[in-house]
Amino acid sequence: MTVAVLLAGGSGSRFGGECPKQFLCVAGKSILAHTIDVFESHPLIDEIAIVTRADSLEETQRIVTEGGYQKVRRFLIGGRERYHSSLAAINAYTDDSVRLLIHDAVRPLVSHRIISDCIRALDHFEAVDVAIPATDTIIRVDEHDCIVETPPRAMLRNVQTPQGFRRGTINRAYDIGLRDPAFITTDDCGVVHHYLPDTPIYVVRGEVTNIKITYPEDLRTWNMER
């Protein structure tokens, strides 16, 4: 079974305003609904689980009911950090053969091609990331904001989502990581890479249009893409 996990628990503090960005209305429906549409219509997605905040559960359920989405089977409550939301989904499934595609709910322009490539890659790999080549030079600085390294740009990628996993693999990585007093992470592939270093993580080719709605300017970019 392949499950799309939509992380919709963000507060939207960087976006500004009182409404979490996943509930903002664009072209007649919420950003969350646009994202659900993509996975609902994908033939290889068997089920959708939405991870949200407790105080957003009712609004999330309303969007699903009004949209008539048949694949949304679970509403889960996340936590303070992003990885708490991922863990809510990981813990909701017990079959280690389940494939989890963990996706930002505010990336509504993800394509069917990216989703298909992730699912097919999981036939051969236990973890899959999505990324595009970096177009800017990336520098690493020290605590004084002085450059200490300029990595070769040809080897650098900007990470997107979804990130795909066999459930047993991502569960094992978190089980090890959460016992580490220094545990910190910003994405799920990073947990696998750090705590299961012998597990290859395949990188699917992303798309520049697969943007994450983080700032108001991103809505203008979305409108241009549409």
mmCIF file with all atom_site columns, C-alpha atoms in Angstrom, residues 41-176:
data_model
loop_
_atom_site.group_PDB
_atom_site.id
_atom_site.type_symbol
_atom_site.label_atom_id
_atom_site.label_alt_id
_atom_site.label_comp_id
_atom_site.label_asym_id
_atom_site.label_entity_id
_atom_site.label_seq_id
_atom_site.pdbx_PDB_ins_code
_atom_site.Cartn_x
_atom_site.Cartn_y
_atom_site.Cartn_z
_atom_site.occupancy
_atom_site.B_iso_or_equiv
_atom_site.pdbx_formal_charge
_atom_site.auth_seq_id
_atom_site.auth_comp_id
_atom_site.auth_asym_id
_atom_site.auth_atom_id
_atom_site.pdbx_PDB_model_num
ATOM 1   C CA . SER A 1 41  ? -6.220  11.810 -8.634  1.00 0.00 ? 41  SER A CA 1
ATOM 2   C CA . HIS A 1 42  ? -2.981  9.822  -8.778  1.00 0.00 ? 42  HIS A CA 1
ATOM 3   C CA . PRO A 1 43  ? -3.710  6.162  -9.628  1.00 0.00 ? 43  PRO A CA 1
ATOM 4   C CA . LEU A 1 44  ? -0.798  4.781  -7.571  1.00 0.00 ? 44  LEU A CA 1
ATOM 5   C CA . ILE A 1 45  ? -1.860  6.450  -4.304  1.00 0.00 ? 45  ILE A CA 1
ATOM 6   C CA . ASP A 1 46  ? -4.016  4.110  -2.222  1.00 0.00 ? 46  ASP A CA 1
ATOM 7   C CA . GLU A 1 47  ? -4.653  6.291  0.809   1.00 0.00 ? 47  GLU A CA 1
ATOM 8   C CA . ILE A 1 48  ? -4.107  9.812  2.098   1.00 0.00 ? 48  ILE A CA 1
ATOM 9   C CA . ALA A 1 49  ? -3.373  10.740 5.707   1.00 0.00 ? 49  ALA A CA 1
ATOM 10  C CA . ILE A 1 50  ? -3.450  14.388 6.754   1.00 0.00 ? 50  ILE A CA 1
ATOM 11  C CA . VAL A 1 51  ? -1.446  15.513 9.777   1.00 0.00 ? 51  VAL A CA 1
ATOM 12  C CA . THR A 1 52  ? -2.748  18.732 11.272  1.00 0.00 ? 52  THR A CA 1
ATOM 13  C CA . ARG A 1 53  ? -2.890  20.664 14.531  1.00 0.00 ? 53  ARG A CA 1
ATOM 14  C CA . ALA A 1 54  ? -5.599  19.959 17.077  1.00 0.00 ? 54  ALA A CA 1
ATOM 15  C CA . ASP A 1 55  ? -7.025  23.446 16.664  1.00 0.00 ? 55  ASP A CA 1
ATOM 16  C CA . SER A 1 56  ? -7.152  23.003 12.862  1.00 0.00 ? 56  SER A CA 1
ATOM 17  C CA . LEU A 1 57  ? -8.725  19.549 12.808  1.00 0.00 ? 57  LEU A CA 1
ATOM 18  C CA . GLU A 1 58  ? -12.284 20.751 12.287  1.00 0.00 ? 58  GLU A CA 1
ATOM 19  C CA . GLU A 1 59  ? -11.332 23.009 9.376   1.00 0.00 ? 59  GLU A CA 1
ATOM 20  C CA . THR A 1 60  ? -9.259  20.230 7.802   1.00 0.00 ? 60  THR A CA 1
ATOM 21  C CA . GLN A 1 61  ? -12.156 17.783 8.064   1.00 0.00 ? 61  GLN A CA 1
ATOM 22  C CA . ARG A 1 62  ? -14.511 20.361 6.558   1.00 0.00 ? 62  ARG A CA 1
ATOM 23  C CA . ILE A 1 63  ? -12.245 20.785 3.520   1.00 0.00 ? 63  ILE A CA 1
ATOM 24  C CA . VAL A 1 64  ? -12.117 17.030 2.990   1.00 0.00 ? 64  VAL A CA 1
ATOM 25  C CA . THR A 1 65  ? -15.869 16.593 3.390   1.00 0.00 ? 65  THR A CA 1
ATOM 26  C CA . GLU A 1 66  ? -16.738 19.445 1.035   1.00 0.00 ? 66  GLU A CA 1
ATOM 27  C CA . GLY A 1 67  ? -14.201 18.200 -1.510  1.00 0.00 ? 67  GLY A CA 1
ATOM 28  C CA . GLY A 1 68  ? -15.645 14.695 -1.463  1.00 0.00 ? 68  GLY A CA 1
ATOM 29  C CA . TYR A 1 69  ? -12.193 13.144 -1.223  1.00 0.00 ? 69  TYR A CA 1
ATOM 30  C CA . GLN A 1 70  ? -12.421 9.357  -1.096  1.00 0.00 ? 70  GLN A CA 1
ATOM 31  C CA . LYS A 1 71  ? -8.773  8.521  -0.422  1.00 0.00 ? 71  LYS A CA 1
ATOM 32  C CA . VAL A 1 72  ? -8.417  10.582 2.773   1.00 0.00 ? 72  VAL A CA 1
ATOM 33  C CA . ARG A 1 73  ? -8.752  7.925  5.473   1.00 0.00 ? 73  ARG A CA 1
ATOM 34  C CA . ARG A 1 74  ? -6.885  9.343  8.457   1.00 0.00 ? 74  ARG A CA 1
ATOM 35  C CA . PHE A 1 75  ? -6.656  12.643 10.290  1.00 0.00 ? 75  PHE A CA 1
ATOM 36  C CA . LEU A 1 76  ? -3.660  12.739 12.615  1.00 0.00 ? 76  LEU A CA 1
ATOM 37  C CA . ILE A 1 77  ? -2.493  15.303 15.149  1.00 0.00 ? 77  ILE A CA 1
ATOM 38  C CA . GLY A 1 78  ? 1.095   16.490 14.871  1.00 0.00 ? 78  GLY A CA 1
ATOM 39  C CA . GLY A 1 79  ? 3.295   18.246 17.391  1.00 0.00 ? 79  GLY A CA 1
ATOM 40  C CA . ARG A 1 80  ? 5.442   21.290 17.935  1.00 0.00 ? 80  ARG A CA 1
ATOM 41  C CA . GLU A 1 81  ? 8.204   20.288 15.518  1.00 0.00 ? 81  GLU A CA 1
ATOM 42  C CA . ARG A 1 82  ? 7.903   19.094 11.936  1.00 0.00 ? 82  ARG A CA 1
ATOM 43  C CA . TYR A 1 83  ? 9.276   15.676 12.785  1.00 0.00 ? 83  TYR A CA 1
ATOM 44  C CA . HIS A 1 84  ? 6.482   15.183 15.320  1.00 0.00 ? 84  HIS A CA 1
ATOM 45  C CA . SER A 1 85  ? 4.052   15.287 12.399  1.00 0.00 ? 85  SER A CA 1
ATOM 46  C CA . SER A 1 86  ? 6.076   12.721 10.485  1.00 0.00 ? 86  SER A CA 1
ATOM 47  C CA . LEU A 1 87  ? 6.154   10.489 13.542  1.00 0.00 ? 87  LEU A CA 1
ATOM 48  C CA . ALA A 1 88  ? 2.378   10.719 13.898  1.00 0.00 ? 88  ALA A CA 1
ATOM 49  C CA . ALA A 1 89  ? 2.041   9.153  10.463  1.00 0.00 ? 89  ALA A CA 1
ATOM 50  C CA . ILE A 1 90  ? 4.816   6.605  10.965  1.00 0.00 ? 90  ILE A CA 1
ATOM 51  C CA . ASN A 1 91  ? 3.193   5.437  14.187  1.00 0.00 ? 91  ASN A CA 1
ATOM 52  C CA . ALA A 1 92  ? -0.275  5.292  12.620  1.00 0.00 ? 92  ALA A CA 1
ATOM 53  C CA . TYR A 1 93  ? 0.763   2.409  10.369  1.00 0.00 ? 93  TYR A CA 1
ATOM 54  C CA . THR A 1 94  ? 2.119   -0.899 11.640  1.00 0.00 ? 94  THR A CA 1
ATOM 55  C CA . ASP A 1 95  ? 2.888   -2.762 8.411   1.00 0.00 ? 95  ASP A CA 1
ATOM 56  C CA . ASP A 1 96  ? 6.566   -2.175 7.651   1.00 0.00 ? 96  ASP A CA 1
ATOM 57  C CA . SER A 1 97  ? 5.953   -2.791 3.941   1.00 0.00 ? 97  SER A CA 1
ATOM 58  C CA . VAL A 1 98  ? 3.699   0.273  3.651   1.00 0.00 ? 98  VAL A CA 1
ATOM 59  C CA . ARG A 1 99  ? 5.206   3.006  1.494   1.00 0.00 ? 99  ARG A CA 1
ATOM 60  C CA . LEU A 1 100 ? 4.911   6.483  2.946   1.00 0.00 ? 100 LEU A CA 1
ATOM 61  C CA . LEU A 1 101 ? 5.228   9.572  0.749   1.00 0.00 ? 101 LEU A CA 1
ATOM 62  C CA . ILE A 1 102 ? 5.641   12.448 3.184   1.00 0.00 ? 102 ILE A CA 1
ATOM 63  C CA . HIS A 1 103 ? 4.737   15.744 1.523   1.00 0.00 ? 103 HIS A CA 1
ATOM 64  C CA . ASP A 1 104 ? 4.391   19.393 2.524   1.00 0.00 ? 104 ASP A CA 1
ATOM 65  C CA . ALA A 1 105 ? 0.705   20.273 2.262   1.00 0.00 ? 105 ALA A CA 1
ATOM 66  C CA . VAL A 1 106 ? 1.737   23.708 0.994   1.00 0.00 ? 106 VAL A CA 1
ATOM 67  C CA . ARG A 1 107 ? 3.433   22.301 -2.126  1.00 0.00 ? 107 ARG A CA 1
ATOM 68  C CA . PRO A 1 108 ? 0.289   22.207 -4.281  1.00 0.00 ? 108 PRO A CA 1
ATOM 69  C CA . LEU A 1 109 ? 2.078   22.096 -7.647  1.00 0.00 ? 109 LEU A CA 1
ATOM 70  C CA . VAL A 1 110 ? 3.791   18.719 -7.225  1.00 0.00 ? 110 VAL A CA 1
ATOM 71  C CA . SER A 1 111 ? 3.355   16.763 -10.437 1.00 0.00 ? 111 SER A CA 1
ATOM 72  C CA . HIS A 1 112 ? 2.091   13.254 -11.079 1.00 0.00 ? 112 HIS A CA 1
ATOM 73  C CA . ARG A 1 113 ? 5.473   12.530 -12.684 1.00 0.00 ? 113 ARG A CA 1
ATOM 74  C CA . ILE A 1 114 ? 7.353   13.279 -9.453  1.00 0.00 ? 114 ILE A CA 1
ATOM 75  C CA . ILE A 1 115 ? 4.938   11.156 -7.416  1.00 0.00 ? 115 ILE A CA 1
ATOM 76  C CA . SER A 1 116 ? 5.180   8.258  -9.873  1.00 0.00 ? 116 SER A CA 1
ATOM 77  C CA . ASP A 1 117 ? 8.983   8.410  -9.921  1.00 0.00 ? 117 ASP A CA 1
ATOM 78  C CA . CYS A 1 118 ? 9.093   8.322  -6.109  1.00 0.00 ? 118 CYS A CA 1
ATOM 79  C CA . ILE A 1 119 ? 6.799   5.304  -5.919  1.00 0.00 ? 119 ILE A CA 1
ATOM 80  C CA . ARG A 1 120 ? 8.714   3.399  -8.597  1.00 0.00 ? 120 ARG A CA 1
ATOM 81  C CA . ALA A 1 121 ? 12.040  4.217  -6.943  1.00 0.00 ? 121 ALA A CA 1
ATOM 82  C CA . LEU A 1 122 ? 10.782  2.593  -3.752  1.00 0.00 ? 122 LEU A CA 1
ATOM 83  C CA . ASP A 1 123 ? 10.748  -0.707 -5.668  1.00 0.00 ? 123 ASP A CA 1
ATOM 84  C CA . HIS A 1 124 ? 14.538  -0.574 -5.505  1.00 0.00 ? 124 HIS A CA 1
ATOM 85  C CA . PHE A 1 125 ? 15.408  1.768  -2.627  1.00 0.00 ? 125 PHE A CA 1
ATOM 86  C CA . GLU A 1 126 ? 14.227  2.058  0.959   1.00 0.00 ? 126 GLU A CA 1
ATOM 87  C CA . ALA A 1 127 ? 14.306  5.873  1.004   1.00 0.00 ? 127 ALA A CA 1
ATOM 88  C CA . VAL A 1 128 ? 13.762  8.444  -1.727  1.00 0.00 ? 128 VAL A CA 1
ATOM 89  C CA . ASP A 1 129 ? 14.246  12.203 -1.848  1.00 0.00 ? 129 ASP A CA 1
ATOM 90  C CA . VAL A 1 130 ? 13.234  14.818 -4.437  1.00 0.00 ? 130 VAL A CA 1
ATOM 91  C CA . ALA A 1 131 ? 15.588  17.644 -5.392  1.00 0.00 ? 131 ALA A CA 1
ATOM 92  C CA . ILE A 1 132 ? 16.600  20.055 -8.123  1.00 0.00 ? 132 ILE A CA 1
ATOM 93  C CA . PRO A 1 133 ? 20.130  21.278 -8.949  1.00 0.00 ? 133 PRO A CA 1
ATOM 94  C CA . ALA A 1 134 ? 21.195  24.353 -7.002  1.00 0.00 ? 134 ALA A CA 1
ATOM 95  C CA . THR A 1 135 ? 21.337  27.410 -9.239  1.00 0.00 ? 135 THR A CA 1
ATOM 96  C CA . ASP A 1 136 ? 23.078  29.708 -6.760  1.00 0.00 ? 136 ASP A CA 1
ATOM 97  C CA . THR A 1 137 ? 26.522  29.330 -5.293  1.00 0.00 ? 137 THR A CA 1
ATOM 98  C CA . ILE A 1 138 ? 26.234  27.980 -1.747  1.00 0.00 ? 138 ILE A CA 1
ATOM 99  C CA . ILE A 1 139 ? 28.685  29.019 0.954   1.00 0.00 ? 139 ILE A CA 1
ATOM 100 C CA . ARG A 1 140 ? 29.311  27.649 4.434   1.00 0.00 ? 140 ARG A CA 1
ATOM 101 C CA . VAL A 1 141 ? 30.156  30.199 7.116   1.00 0.00 ? 141 VAL A CA 1
ATOM 102 C CA . ASP A 1 142 ? 31.504  30.046 10.647  1.00 0.00 ? 142 ASP A CA 1
ATOM 103 C CA . GLU A 1 143 ? 30.090  31.576 13.815  1.00 0.00 ? 143 GLU A CA 1
ATOM 104 C CA . HIS A 1 144 ? 31.490  34.937 12.741  1.00 0.00 ? 144 HIS A CA 1
ATOM 105 C CA . ASP A 1 145 ? 29.707  34.839 9.357   1.00 0.00 ? 145 ASP A CA 1
ATOM 106 C CA . CYS A 1 146 ? 32.973  34.386 7.519   1.00 0.00 ? 146 CYS A CA 1
ATOM 107 C CA . ILE A 1 147 ? 33.210  31.956 4.607   1.00 0.00 ? 147 ILE A CA 1
ATOM 108 C CA . VAL A 1 148 ? 34.917  28.688 5.446   1.00 0.00 ? 148 VAL A CA 1
ATOM 109 C CA . GLU A 1 149 ? 33.879  26.655 2.388   1.00 0.00 ? 149 GLU A CA 1
ATOM 110 C CA . THR A 1 150 ? 32.340  27.023 -1.062  1.00 0.00 ? 150 THR A CA 1
ATOM 111 C CA . PRO A 1 151 ? 31.148  23.537 -2.069  1.00 0.00 ? 151 PRO A CA 1
ATOM 112 C CA . PRO A 1 152 ? 31.107  22.683 -5.804  1.00 0.00 ? 152 PRO A CA 1
ATOM 113 C CA . ARG A 1 153 ? 27.683  23.745 -7.069  1.00 0.00 ? 153 ARG A CA 1
ATOM 114 C CA . ALA A 1 154 ? 27.450  20.803 -9.476  1.00 0.00 ? 154 ALA A CA 1
ATOM 115 C CA . MET A 1 155 ? 27.118  18.456 -6.507  1.00 0.00 ? 155 MET A CA 1
ATOM 116 C CA . LEU A 1 156 ? 24.506  20.506 -4.637  1.00 0.00 ? 156 LEU A CA 1
ATOM 117 C CA . ARG A 1 157 ? 20.740  20.112 -4.745  1.00 0.00 ? 157 ARG A CA 1
ATOM 118 C CA . ASN A 1 158 ? 17.749  21.997 -3.345  1.00 0.00 ? 158 ASN A CA 1
ATOM 119 C CA . VAL A 1 159 ? 15.475  19.539 -1.570  1.00 0.00 ? 159 VAL A CA 1
ATOM 120 C CA . GLN A 1 160 ? 11.730  19.338 -2.204  1.00 0.00 ? 160 GLN A CA 1
ATOM 121 C CA . THR A 1 161 ? 9.021   16.872 -1.227  1.00 0.00 ? 161 THR A CA 1
ATOM 122 C CA . PRO A 1 162 ? 7.590   14.263 -1.267  1.00 0.00 ? 162 PRO A CA 1
ATOM 123 C CA . GLN A 1 163 ? 10.158  12.135 0.491   1.00 0.00 ? 163 GLN A CA 1
ATOM 124 C CA . GLY A 1 164 ? 9.373   8.438  0.235   1.00 0.00 ? 164 GLY A CA 1
ATOM 125 C CA . PHE A 1 165 ? 10.137  5.582  2.597   1.00 0.00 ? 165 PHE A CA 1
ATOM 126 C CA . ARG A 1 166 ? 9.367   2.009  3.319   1.00 0.00 ? 166 ARG A CA 1
ATOM 127 C CA . ARG A 1 167 ? 7.710   2.379  6.686   1.00 0.00 ? 167 ARG A CA 1
ATOM 128 C CA . GLY A 1 168 ? 10.076  -0.031 8.442   1.00 0.00 ? 168 GLY A CA 1
ATOM 129 C CA . THR A 1 169 ? 13.112  1.978  7.343   1.00 0.00 ? 169 THR A CA 1
ATOM 130 C CA . ILE A 1 170 ? 11.952  5.419  8.474   1.00 0.00 ? 170 ILE A CA 1
ATOM 131 C CA . ASN A 1 171 ? 10.601  3.939  11.705  1.00 0.00 ? 171 ASN A CA 1
ATOM 132 C CA . ARG A 1 172 ? 13.959  2.316  12.460  1.00 0.00 ? 172 ARG A CA 1
ATOM 133 C CA . ALA A 1 173 ? 15.834  5.551  11.717  1.00 0.00 ? 173 ALA A CA 1
ATOM 134 C CA . TYR A 1 174 ? 13.655  7.547  14.098  1.00 0.00 ? 174 TYR A CA 1
ATOM 135 C CA . ASP A 1 175 ? 13.862  4.836  16.750  1.00 0.00 ? 175 ASP A CA 1
ATOM 136 C CA . ILE A 1 176 ? 17.643  5.233  16.759  1.00 0.00 ? 176 ILE A CA 1
#
